[in-house]
Amino acid sequence: LIILIAMTLGGVALVRSVDTANLVAGNLSFRESAVLAGERATEQAVIGWLQPMTIAKDPSLHADSAANGYRAVRQDPPAGTAWDTFWNTTLAAQAITAAPDAANNTVSYVIHRLCDGAGAPHTVSCSKPPSNANSGGSFSAGAVSTITSSQVYYRITARIAGPRSTVAYVQPIVAL
């Protein structure tokens, strides 16, 4: 009888362990699905809107475009504020939200040009790739000609809400 009780307790512990492992594996699967949905959305934002506008040197990149979830000025959460709180209080109203995908993930995103103000990038302070110094080919002796870059950094913040209250953020920075 004692052996039977010990085996029953061992069986119950094993079932609970397997059940917990299945829940953890399922949650990891939902998280990975959410991250993949976010990566697809950011790629669509870059290829479908941001890159064509940059290639065309469209001056509308110097101002906000609510229809495209675009902000010409950098917005960051205040110190000590979590991104989820900042998203819910500030960015959610500015975001573009796509229809849920096959895995029931709903993606919303906002594009920020990493500049301190609106206007052309050469007139406002923008985050840009560093200029590379060219050690040769200068026009005067002893001088160094610099190669300047016209690229500007853009941050795409995507918030993905999925099944089982899954929330994930994907935040790539692209230079165009």
XYZ file of N, CA, C and O in Angstrom:
704
model
N 0.819 -1.198 0.000
C 0.000 0.000 0.000
C 0.864 1.264 0.000
O 0.554 2.239 -0.692
N 1.955 1.248 0.737
C 2.863 2.397 0.787
C 3.510 2.599 -0.577
O 3.645 3.735 -1.058
N 3.899 1.528 -1.239
C 4.505 1.628 -2.563
C 3.485 2.174 -3.558
O 3.814 3.007 -4.417
N 2.254 1.758 -3.455
C 1.200 2.254 -4.349
C 0.986 3.750 -4.157
O 0.840 4.502 -5.135
N 0.999 4.238 -2.922
C 0.838 5.668 -2.641
C 2.028 6.441 -3.204
O 1.869 7.498 -3.816
N 3.230 5.921 -3.026
C 4.434 6.585 -3.544
C 4.390 6.653 -5.066
O 4.738 7.683 -5.671
N 3.952 5.572 -5.717
C 3.865 5.575 -7.175
C 2.785 6.544 -7.658
O 2.958 7.221 -8.676
N 1.670 6.652 -6.931
C 0.603 7.591 -7.297
C 1.103 9.020 -7.192
O 0.874 9.838 -8.080
N 1.798 9.332 -6.110
C 2.352 10.684 -5.948
C 3.377 10.985 -7.044
O 3.426 12.102 -7.575
N 4.201 10.016 -7.370
C 5.176 10.189 -8.455
C 4.483 10.415 -9.789
O 4.911 11.255 -10.591
N 3.397 9.692 -10.055
C 2.639 9.863 -11.307
C 2.000 11.239 -11.383
O 2.013 11.887 -12.442
N 1.437 11.721 -10.282
C 0.827 13.060 -10.257
C 1.887 14.123 -10.500
O 1.678 15.070 -11.271
N 3.049 13.984 -9.877
C 4.130 14.951 -10.075
C 4.597 14.949 -11.526
O 4.871 15.998 -12.104
N 4.693 13.776 -12.137
C 5.112 13.675 -13.534
C 4.104 14.341 -14.467
O 4.479 15.075 -15.376
N 2.816 14.129 -14.244
C 1.778 14.745 -15.074
C 1.832 16.263 -14.942
O 1.748 16.990 -15.933
N 1.995 16.777 -13.721
C 2.077 18.228 -13.520
C 3.316 18.794 -14.189
O 3.274 19.880 -14.771
N 4.425 18.088 -14.130
C 5.662 18.544 -14.768
C 5.505 18.613 -16.285
O 5.912 19.582 -16.919
N 4.911 17.600 -16.874
C 4.701 17.576 -18.321
C 3.733 18.681 -18.730
O 3.939 19.362 -19.738
N 2.687 18.908 -17.943
C 1.714 19.954 -18.250
C 2.378 21.333 -18.216
O 2.159 22.163 -19.097
N 3.202 21.580 -17.223
C 3.914 22.858 -17.129
C 4.874 23.027 -18.300
O 4.962 24.115 -18.884
N 5.574 21.982 -18.658
C 6.494 22.057 -19.798
C 5.742 22.359 -21.090
O 6.220 23.141 -21.925
N 4.564 21.776 -21.263
C 3.755 22.059 -22.455
C 3.289 23.510 -22.481
O 3.265 24.140 -23.543
N 2.906 24.064 -21.336
C 2.499 25.468 -21.270
C 3.668 26.396 -21.626
O 3.503 27.361 -22.373
N 4.838 26.101 -21.092
C 6.022 26.916 -21.387
C 6.358 26.839 -22.872
O 6.616 27.862 -23.521
N 6.340 25.653 -23.432
C 6.638 25.493 -24.859
C 5.596 26.217 -25.717
O 5.936 26.860 -26.721
N 4.340 26.150 -25.327
C 3.297 26.857 -26.071
C 3.477 28.365 -26.011
O 3.328 29.059 -27.015
N 3.813 28.875 -24.832
C 4.039 30.318 -24.696
C 5.234 30.775 -25.520
O 5.204 31.843 -26.123
N 6.301 29.986 -25.553
C 7.461 30.326 -26.388
C 7.078 30.333 -27.863
O 7.529 31.177 -28.633
N 6.238 29.411 -28.253
C 5.773 29.360 -29.633
C 4.956 30.603 -29.987
O 5.128 31.189 -31.061
N 4.068 31.028 -29.092
C 3.286 32.244 -29.325
C 4.196 33.468 -29.424
O 3.985 34.349 -30.254
N 5.209 33.516 -28.575
C 6.139 34.652 -28.607
C 6.903 34.686 -29.922
O 7.045 35.745 -30.538
N 7.412 33.554 -30.360
C 8.136 33.501 -31.635
C 7.236 33.889 -32.801
O 7.656 34.590 -33.720
N 5.997 33.445 -32.770
C 5.038 33.810 -33.813
C 4.807 35.319 -33.830
O 4.725 35.936 -34.894
N 4.710 35.918 -32.646
C 4.510 37.364 -32.549
C 5.716 38.125 -33.083
O 5.573 39.103 -33.820
N 6.914 37.676 -32.755
C 8.127 38.343 -33.239
C 8.217 38.249 -34.761
O 8.539 39.231 -35.438
N 7.904 37.101 -35.323
C 7.922 36.960 -36.786
C 6.894 37.878 -37.445
O 7.160 38.485 -38.483
N 5.715 38.008 -36.849
C 4.702 38.918 -37.390
C 5.200 40.357 -37.340
O 4.980 41.133 -38.278
N 5.889 40.726 -36.277
C 6.455 42.068 -36.161
C 7.533 42.332 -37.191
O 7.618 43.417 -37.768
N 8.363 41.333 -37.453
C 9.406 41.494 -38.467
C 8.804 41.653 -39.856
O 9.279 42.454 -40.660
N 7.731 40.912 -40.141
C 7.055 41.073 -41.442
C 6.473 42.475 -41.582
O 6.571 43.104 -42.636
N 5.879 42.977 -40.516
C 5.270 44.308 -40.560
C 6.327 45.398 -40.743
O 6.116 46.338 -41.511
N 7.455 45.274 -40.069
C 8.489 46.293 -40.231
C 9.084 46.245 -41.633
O 9.396 47.282 -42.208
N 9.203 45.056 -42.193
C 9.690 44.947 -43.567
C 8.700 45.595 -44.538
O 9.110 46.293 -45.470
N 7.417 45.398 -44.309
C 6.405 46.038 -45.157
C 6.462 47.557 -45.020
O 6.296 48.280 -45.998
N 6.687 48.053 -43.802
C 6.777 49.499 -43.591
C 7.964 50.085 -44.348
O 7.850 51.151 -44.957
N 9.079 49.381 -44.335
C 10.273 49.877 -45.028
C 10.102 49.779 -46.531
O 10.259 50.775 -47.254
N 9.757 48.613 -47.028
C 9.685 48.397 -48.478
C 8.471 49.090 -49.090
O 8.542 49.641 -50.186
N 7.343 49.084 -48.377
C 6.118 49.622 -48.947
C 5.973 51.128 -48.877
O 5.289 51.727 -49.695
N 6.615 51.778 -47.896
C 6.419 53.217 -47.787
C 7.715 53.993 -47.586
O 8.015 54.925 -48.328
N 8.507 53.621 -46.580
C 9.672 54.417 -46.205
C 10.739 54.449 -47.297
O 11.226 55.518 -47.667
N 11.090 53.304 -47.836
C 12.136 53.258 -48.857
C 11.742 54.004 -50.137
O 12.536 54.800 -50.638
N 10.536 53.796 -50.692
C 10.167 54.571 -51.882
C 10.155 56.081 -51.637
O 10.550 56.860 -52.506
N 9.710 56.508 -50.458
C 9.693 57.932 -50.145
C 11.111 58.489 -50.049
O 11.381 59.604 -50.483
N 12.027 57.696 -49.490
C 13.407 58.132 -49.346
C 14.095 58.197 -50.708
O 14.821 59.148 -50.995
N 13.877 57.181 -51.530
C 14.493 57.162 -52.864
C 14.001 58.349 -53.692
O 14.777 58.995 -54.392
N 12.709 58.665 -53.583
C 12.138 59.790 -54.332
C 12.500 61.133 -53.705
O 12.173 62.178 -54.267
N 13.164 61.109 -52.543
C 13.504 62.327 -51.799
C 12.267 63.199 -51.598
O 12.293 64.416 -51.783
N 11.187 62.533 -51.214
C 9.904 63.199 -51.023
C 9.988 64.139 -49.817
O 10.348 63.716 -48.725
N 9.669 65.417 -50.000
C 9.743 66.361 -48.880
C 8.728 66.087 -47.777
O 8.840 66.633 -46.689
N 7.743 65.226 -48.030
C 6.784 64.913 -46.966
C 7.432 64.109 -45.840
O 6.844 63.958 -44.770
N 8.657 63.609 -46.047
C 9.389 62.938 -44.969
C 9.837 63.933 -43.896
O 10.254 63.540 -42.825
N 9.757 65.225 -44.187
C 10.190 66.248 -43.229
C 9.078 66.645 -42.269
O 9.282 67.465 -41.389
N 7.882 66.066 -42.449
C 6.740 66.372 -41.583
C 6.019 65.069 -41.238
O 6.199 64.048 -41.897
N 5.188 65.115 -40.207
C 4.437 63.933 -39.785
C 3.452 63.493 -40.869
O 2.934 64.314 -41.622
N 3.215 62.191 -40.942
C 2.214 61.630 -41.844
C 1.390 60.622 -41.051
O 1.759 59.456 -40.942
N 0.284 61.099 -40.490
C -0.559 60.241 -39.652
C -1.115 59.060 -40.428
O -1.291 57.974 -39.881
N -1.363 59.232 -41.712
C -1.927 58.155 -42.520
C -0.959 56.988 -42.673
O -1.374 55.870 -42.954
N 0.327 57.239 -42.476
C 1.340 56.188 -42.628
C 2.006 55.825 -41.307
O 2.984 55.087 -41.294
N 1.525 56.361 -40.196
C 2.131 56.068 -38.897
C 3.528 56.628 -38.778
O 4.371 56.078 -38.078
N 3.794 57.747 -39.443
C 5.144 58.313 -39.525
C 5.237 59.592 -38.703
O 4.351 60.446 -38.755
N 6.310 59.708 -37.959
C 6.609 60.912 -37.199
C 7.991 61.400 -37.608
O 8.959 60.637 -37.598
N 8.086 62.674 -37.961
C 9.353 63.253 -38.403
C 10.268 63.571 -37.233
O 11.436 63.872 -37.429
N 9.749 63.512 -36.024
C 10.518 63.841 -34.828
C 10.575 62.627 -33.919
O 9.590 61.925 -33.733
N 11.727 62.406 -33.357
C 11.945 61.278 -32.441
C 11.069 61.420 -31.206
O 10.937 62.503 -30.653
N 10.461 60.317 -30.779
C 9.696 60.270 -29.537
C 10.206 59.088 -28.727
O 10.208 57.966 -29.213
N 10.639 59.355 -27.519
C 11.123 58.313 -26.618
C 10.331 58.374 -25.321
O 9.842 59.437 -24.931
N 10.225 57.232 -24.631
C 9.530 57.272 -23.340
C 10.339 58.083 -22.323
O 11.575 58.086 -22.368
N 9.661 58.773 -21.433
C 10.388 59.488 -20.377
C 11.173 58.495 -19.507
O 10.839 57.309 -19.446
N 12.191 58.983 -18.864
C 13.012 58.133 -17.997
C 12.133 57.434 -16.963
O 11.259 58.048 -16.357
N 12.337 56.151 -16.809
C 11.590 55.359 -15.843
C 10.246 54.855 -16.333
O 9.530 54.201 -15.599
N 9.897 55.151 -17.597
C 8.628 54.701 -18.163
C 8.877 53.506 -19.075
O 9.760 53.549 -19.927
N 8.109 52.460 -18.897
C 8.249 51.258 -19.724
C 7.690 51.527 -21.118
O 6.801 52.361 -21.305
N 8.216 50.803 -22.124
C 7.742 50.978 -23.495
C 6.263 50.659 -23.625
O 5.545 51.308 -24.390
N 5.771 49.671 -22.897
C 4.361 49.316 -23.014
C 3.479 50.453 -22.507
O 2.467 50.788 -23.117
N 3.866 51.075 -21.411
C 3.125 52.227 -20.894
C 3.194 53.379 -21.885
O 2.184 54.027 -22.179
N 4.375 53.654 -22.429
C 4.553 54.723 -23.406
C 3.729 54.447 -24.663
O 3.107 55.346 -25.226
N 3.704 53.180 -25.081
C 2.905 52.823 -26.261
C 1.428 53.119 -26.006
O 0.761 53.754 -26.817
N 0.915 52.643 -24.881
C -0.513 52.792 -24.580
C -0.930 54.248 -24.373
O -2.045 54.626 -24.724
N -0.050 55.074 -23.813
C -0.416 56.463 -23.525
C -0.137 57.408 -24.693
O -0.829 58.419 -24.831
N 0.853 57.097 -25.528
C 1.269 58.049 -26.570
C 1.201 57.470 -27.977
O 0.581 58.043 -28.866
N 1.858 56.336 -28.199
C 2.046 55.849 -29.559
C 0.841 55.128 -30.154
O 0.672 55.115 -31.375
N -0.008 54.539 -29.338
C -1.136 53.759 -29.861
C -2.040 54.608 -30.750
O -2.545 54.135 -31.771
N -2.232 55.868 -30.400
C -3.089 56.752 -31.197
C -2.444 57.118 -32.534
O -3.124 57.496 -33.471
N -1.115 57.000 -32.640
C -0.389 57.370 -33.854
C -0.135 56.178 -34.766
O 0.299 56.345 -35.900
N -0.367 54.976 -34.278
C 0.074 53.760 -34.955
C -0.853 53.337 -36.088
O -2.037 53.645 -36.097
N -0.259 52.607 -37.025
C -0.991 51.919 -38.079
C -1.212 50.496 -37.575
O -0.269 49.835 -37.141
N -2.448 50.019 -37.626
C -2.759 48.677 -37.151
C -3.223 47.827 -38.321
O -4.137 48.218 -39.045
N -2.572 46.697 -38.496
C -2.935 45.768 -39.572
C -3.976 44.774 -39.065
O -4.144 44.587 -37.856
N -4.642 44.142 -40.000
C -5.606 43.100 -39.644
C -4.857 41.916 -39.027
O -3.693 41.674 -39.352
N -5.506 41.165 -38.135
C -4.845 39.996 -37.535
C -4.404 38.991 -38.611
O -5.090 38.808 -39.616
N -3.250 38.378 -38.387
C -2.758 37.378 -39.335
C -3.363 36.007 -39.014
O -4.232 35.886 -38.156
N -2.884 34.975 -39.709
C -3.431 33.623 -39.543
C -3.224 33.081 -38.119
O -3.998 32.265 -37.650
N -2.179 33.547 -37.446
C -1.908 33.097 -36.079
C -2.603 33.978 -35.043
O -2.337 33.854 -33.857
N -3.467 34.897 -35.500
C -4.219 35.802 -34.644
C -3.335 36.832 -33.950
O -3.622 37.266 -32.839
N -2.238 37.238 -34.606
C -1.381 38.305 -34.110
C -1.821 39.616 -34.762
O -1.968 39.688 -35.978
N -2.016 40.646 -33.961
C -2.361 41.970 -34.472
C -1.145 42.869 -34.304
O -0.669 43.076 -33.190
N -0.659 43.403 -35.423
C 0.549 44.220 -35.419
C 0.189 45.683 -35.625
O -0.588 46.024 -36.507
N 0.761 46.542 -34.792
C 0.650 47.995 -34.931
C 2.069 48.536 -34.969
O 2.943 48.037 -34.262
N 2.288 49.561 -35.795
C 3.636 50.115 -35.846
C 3.619 51.625 -36.036
O 2.652 52.204 -36.518
N 4.719 52.249 -35.602
C 4.965 53.676 -35.775
C 6.389 53.817 -36.285
O 7.302 53.122 -35.822
N 6.584 54.697 -37.269
C 7.921 54.984 -37.807
C 8.346 56.346 -37.272
O 7.623 57.329 -37.425
N 9.519 56.395 -36.654
C 10.073 57.663 -36.179
C 11.353 57.978 -36.945
O 12.245 57.124 -37.037
N 11.422 59.164 -37.494
C 12.694 59.649 -38.025
C 13.461 60.122 -36.804
O 12.944 60.864 -35.972
N 14.681 59.699 -36.647
C 15.441 60.002 -35.434
C 16.083 61.383 -35.542
O 17.306 61.524 -35.645
N 15.230 62.408 -35.534
C 15.642 63.806 -35.598
C 15.048 64.552 -34.413
O 14.025 64.163 -33.877
N 15.698 65.660 -34.054
C 15.221 66.467 -32.929
C 14.110 67.433 -33.325
O 13.499 68.044 -32.460
N 13.866 67.598 -34.618
C 12.826 68.506 -35.064
C 12.359 68.150 -36.459
O 12.980 67.348 -37.156
N 11.252 68.765 -36.861
C 10.747 68.575 -38.218
C 11.574 69.443 -39.164
O 12.199 70.413 -38.755
N 11.559 69.075 -40.418
C 12.303 69.828 -41.423
C 13.300 68.931 -42.126
O 13.439 67.750 -41.816
N 14.002 69.509 -43.083
C 15.002 68.757 -43.843
C 16.118 68.292 -42.910
O 16.497 69.021 -41.983
N 16.645 67.082 -43.128
C 17.666 66.546 -42.216
C 18.901 67.432 -42.069
O 19.525 67.442 -41.020
N 19.260 68.200 -43.096
C 20.450 69.047 -42.983
C 20.176 70.330 -42.197
O 21.096 71.046 -41.847
N 18.903 70.615 -41.890
C 18.572 71.814 -41.118
C 18.250 71.516 -39.662
O 18.171 72.439 -38.858
N 18.030 70.258 -39.330
C 17.747 69.873 -37.948
C 18.761 68.813 -37.526
O 19.424 68.205 -38.348
N 18.865 68.608 -36.245
C 19.800 67.616 -35.729
C 19.194 66.221 -35.872
O 18.206 65.909 -35.220
N 19.788 65.406 -36.738
C 19.311 64.045 -36.975
C 20.417 63.050 -36.668
O 21.596 63.353 -36.842
N 20.020 61.867 -36.251
C 20.980 60.779 -36.095
C 21.341 60.282 -37.477
O 20.457 59.964 -38.277
N 22.627 60.250 -37.768
C 23.108 59.820 -39.077
C 24.304 58.906 -38.870
O 24.960 58.956 -37.838
N 24.619 58.102 -39.892
C 25.857 57.319 -39.798
C 27.046 58.263 -39.719
O 26.995 59.367 -40.268
N 28.103 57.849 -39.042
C 29.273 58.731 -38.951
C 29.918 58.926 -40.317
O 29.895 58.042 -41.163
N 30.483 60.091 -40.511
C 31.214 60.358 -41.743
C 32.542 59.614 -41.685
O 33.192 59.561 -40.651
N 32.928 59.054 -42.790
C 34.212 58.363 -42.873
C 35.253 59.318 -43.422
O 34.993 60.074 -44.347
N 36.424 59.301 -42.858
C 37.502 60.142 -43.359
C 38.217 59.393 -44.471
O 38.534 58.223 -44.345
N 38.451 60.077 -45.533
C 39.162 59.505 -46.663
C 40.616 59.925 -46.533
O 40.917 61.118 -46.483
N 41.526 58.978 -46.481
C 42.929 59.327 -46.266
C 43.625 59.753 -47.556
O 44.756 60.199 -47.516
N 42.962 59.638 -48.678
C 43.606 60.032 -49.930
C 42.652 60.772 -50.821
O 41.458 60.853 -50.571
N 43.201 61.357 -51.869
C 42.371 62.001 -52.859
C 41.931 63.397 -52.503
O 41.028 63.937 -53.115
N 42.545 64.027 -51.519
C 42.159 65.388 -51.185
C 42.714 66.347 -52.232
O 43.691 66.067 -52.912
N 42.104 67.498 -52.344
C 42.491 68.456 -53.365
C 43.641 69.351 -52.944
O 44.237 70.004 -53.772
N 43.934 69.411 -51.669
C 45.058 70.247 -51.246
C 45.988 69.417 -50.375
O 45.575 68.500 -49.695
N 47.239 69.777 -50.411
C 48.236 69.021 -49.658
C 47.984 69.155 -48.165
O 47.710 70.230 -47.658
N 48.039 68.050 -47.477
C 47.891 68.053 -46.035
C 46.457 68.113 -45.557
O 46.205 68.110 -44.364
N 45.496 68.161 -46.462
C 44.096 68.225 -46.062
C 43.445 66.856 -46.246
O 43.894 66.051 -47.044
N 42.409 66.616 -45.494
C 41.672 65.363 -45.602
C 40.268 65.701 -46.076
O 39.597 66.544 -45.493
N 39.848 65.053 -47.154
C 38.473 65.269 -47.606
C 37.586 64.247 -46.920
O 37.962 63.092 -46.770
N 36.435 64.693 -46.485
C 35.532 63.785 -45.800
C 34.434 63.328 -46.743
O 34.036 64.047 -47.649
N 34.002 62.129 -46.506
C 32.875 61.583 -47.248
C 31.666 61.722 -46.335
O 31.640 61.161 -45.246
N 30.723 62.489 -46.746
C 29.550 62.674 -45.896
C 28.430 61.770 -46.383
O 28.335 61.460 -47.558
N 27.596 61.368 -45.476
C 26.489 60.483 -45.788
C 25.186 61.269 -45.697
O 24.995 62.064 -44.789
N 24.311 61.040 -46.640
C 23.012 61.704 -46.596
C 21.950 60.793 -45.976
O 20.781 61.134 -45.978
N 22.367 59.653 -45.465
C 21.417 58.731 -44.846
C 20.949 59.262 -43.503
O 21.686 59.932 -42.792
N 19.727 58.952 -43.185
C 19.138 59.316 -41.891
C 18.617 58.024 -41.264
O 18.156 57.125 -41.953
N 18.686 57.946 -39.937
C 18.179 56.781 -39.230
C 16.676 56.920 -38.985
O 16.185 57.993 -38.635
N 15.978 55.794 -39.141
C 14.554 55.698 -38.852
C 14.362 54.508 -37.922
O 14.968 53.458 -38.120
N 13.520 54.689 -36.907
C 13.210 53.602 -35.976
C 11.764 53.189 -36.195
O 10.863 54.020 -36.182
N 11.555 51.908 -36.399
C 10.204 51.370 -36.548
C 9.894 50.582 -35.284
O 10.568 49.599 -34.983
N 8.904 51.036 -34.554
C 8.495 50.350 -33.336
C 7.199 49.612 -33.639
O 6.192 50.228 -33.968
N 7.258 48.287 -33.568
C 6.075 47.463 -33.823
C 5.666 46.780 -32.525
O 6.497 46.199 -31.830
N 4.373 46.870 -32.222
C 3.813 46.187 -31.056
C 2.892 45.099 -31.573
O 2.005 45.358 -32.368
N 3.128 43.883 -31.118
C 2.357 42.743 -31.577
C 1.568 42.198 -30.396
O 2.140 41.864 -29.357
N 0.254 42.126 -30.563
C -0.622 41.530 -29.552
C -1.139 40.219 -30.120
O -1.713 40.190 -31.202
N -0.890 39.134 -29.402
C -1.271 37.818 -29.905
C -2.132 37.055 -28.937
O -2.596 37.588 -27.919
N -2.357 35.774 -29.232
C -3.173 34.937 -28.353
C -2.520 34.743 -26.980
O -1.313 34.914 -26.828
N -3.333 34.401 -26.016
C -2.899 34.191 -24.620
C -2.226 35.437 -24.050
O -1.240 35.341 -23.317
N -2.702 36.593 -24.431
C -2.174 37.884 -23.936
C -0.699 38.072 -24.258
O 0.027 38.734 -23.515
N -0.248 37.498 -25.356
C 1.133 37.667 -25.782
C 1.324 39.088 -26.286
O 0.541 39.594 -27.081
N 2.350 39.760 -25.797
C 2.717 41.089 -26.286
C 4.210 41.068 -26.556
O 5.001 40.669 -25.706
N 4.570 41.476 -27.767
C 5.984 41.532 -28.136
C 6.242 42.851 -28.843
O 5.350 43.427 -29.463
N 7.468 43.330 -28.734
C 7.902 44.529 -29.436
C 9.086 44.188 -30.321
O 9.972 43.438 -29.919
N 9.074 44.741 -31.520
C 10.195 44.627 -32.442
C 10.560 46.052 -32.805
O 9.686 46.849 -33.158
N 11.848 46.391 -32.719
C 12.239 47.780 -32.917
C 13.537 47.866 -33.718
O 14.591 48.150 -33.184
N 13.455 47.676 -35.036
C 14.682 47.837 -35.845
C 14.947 49.313 -36.139
O 14.038 50.147 -36.149
N 16.195 49.611 -36.399
C 16.605 50.945 -36.845
C 17.203 50.769 -38.227
O 18.079 49.927 -38.418
N 16.707 51.546 -39.191
C 17.198 51.448 -40.556
C 17.799 52.786 -40.964
O 17.359 53.836 -40.512
N 18.809 52.738 -41.804
C 19.431 53.941 -42.343
C 19.111 54.007 -43.825
O 19.448 53.109 -44.579
N 18.399 55.050 -44.230
C 18.036 55.245 -45.624
C 18.435 56.627 -46.071
O 18.468 57.556 -45.348
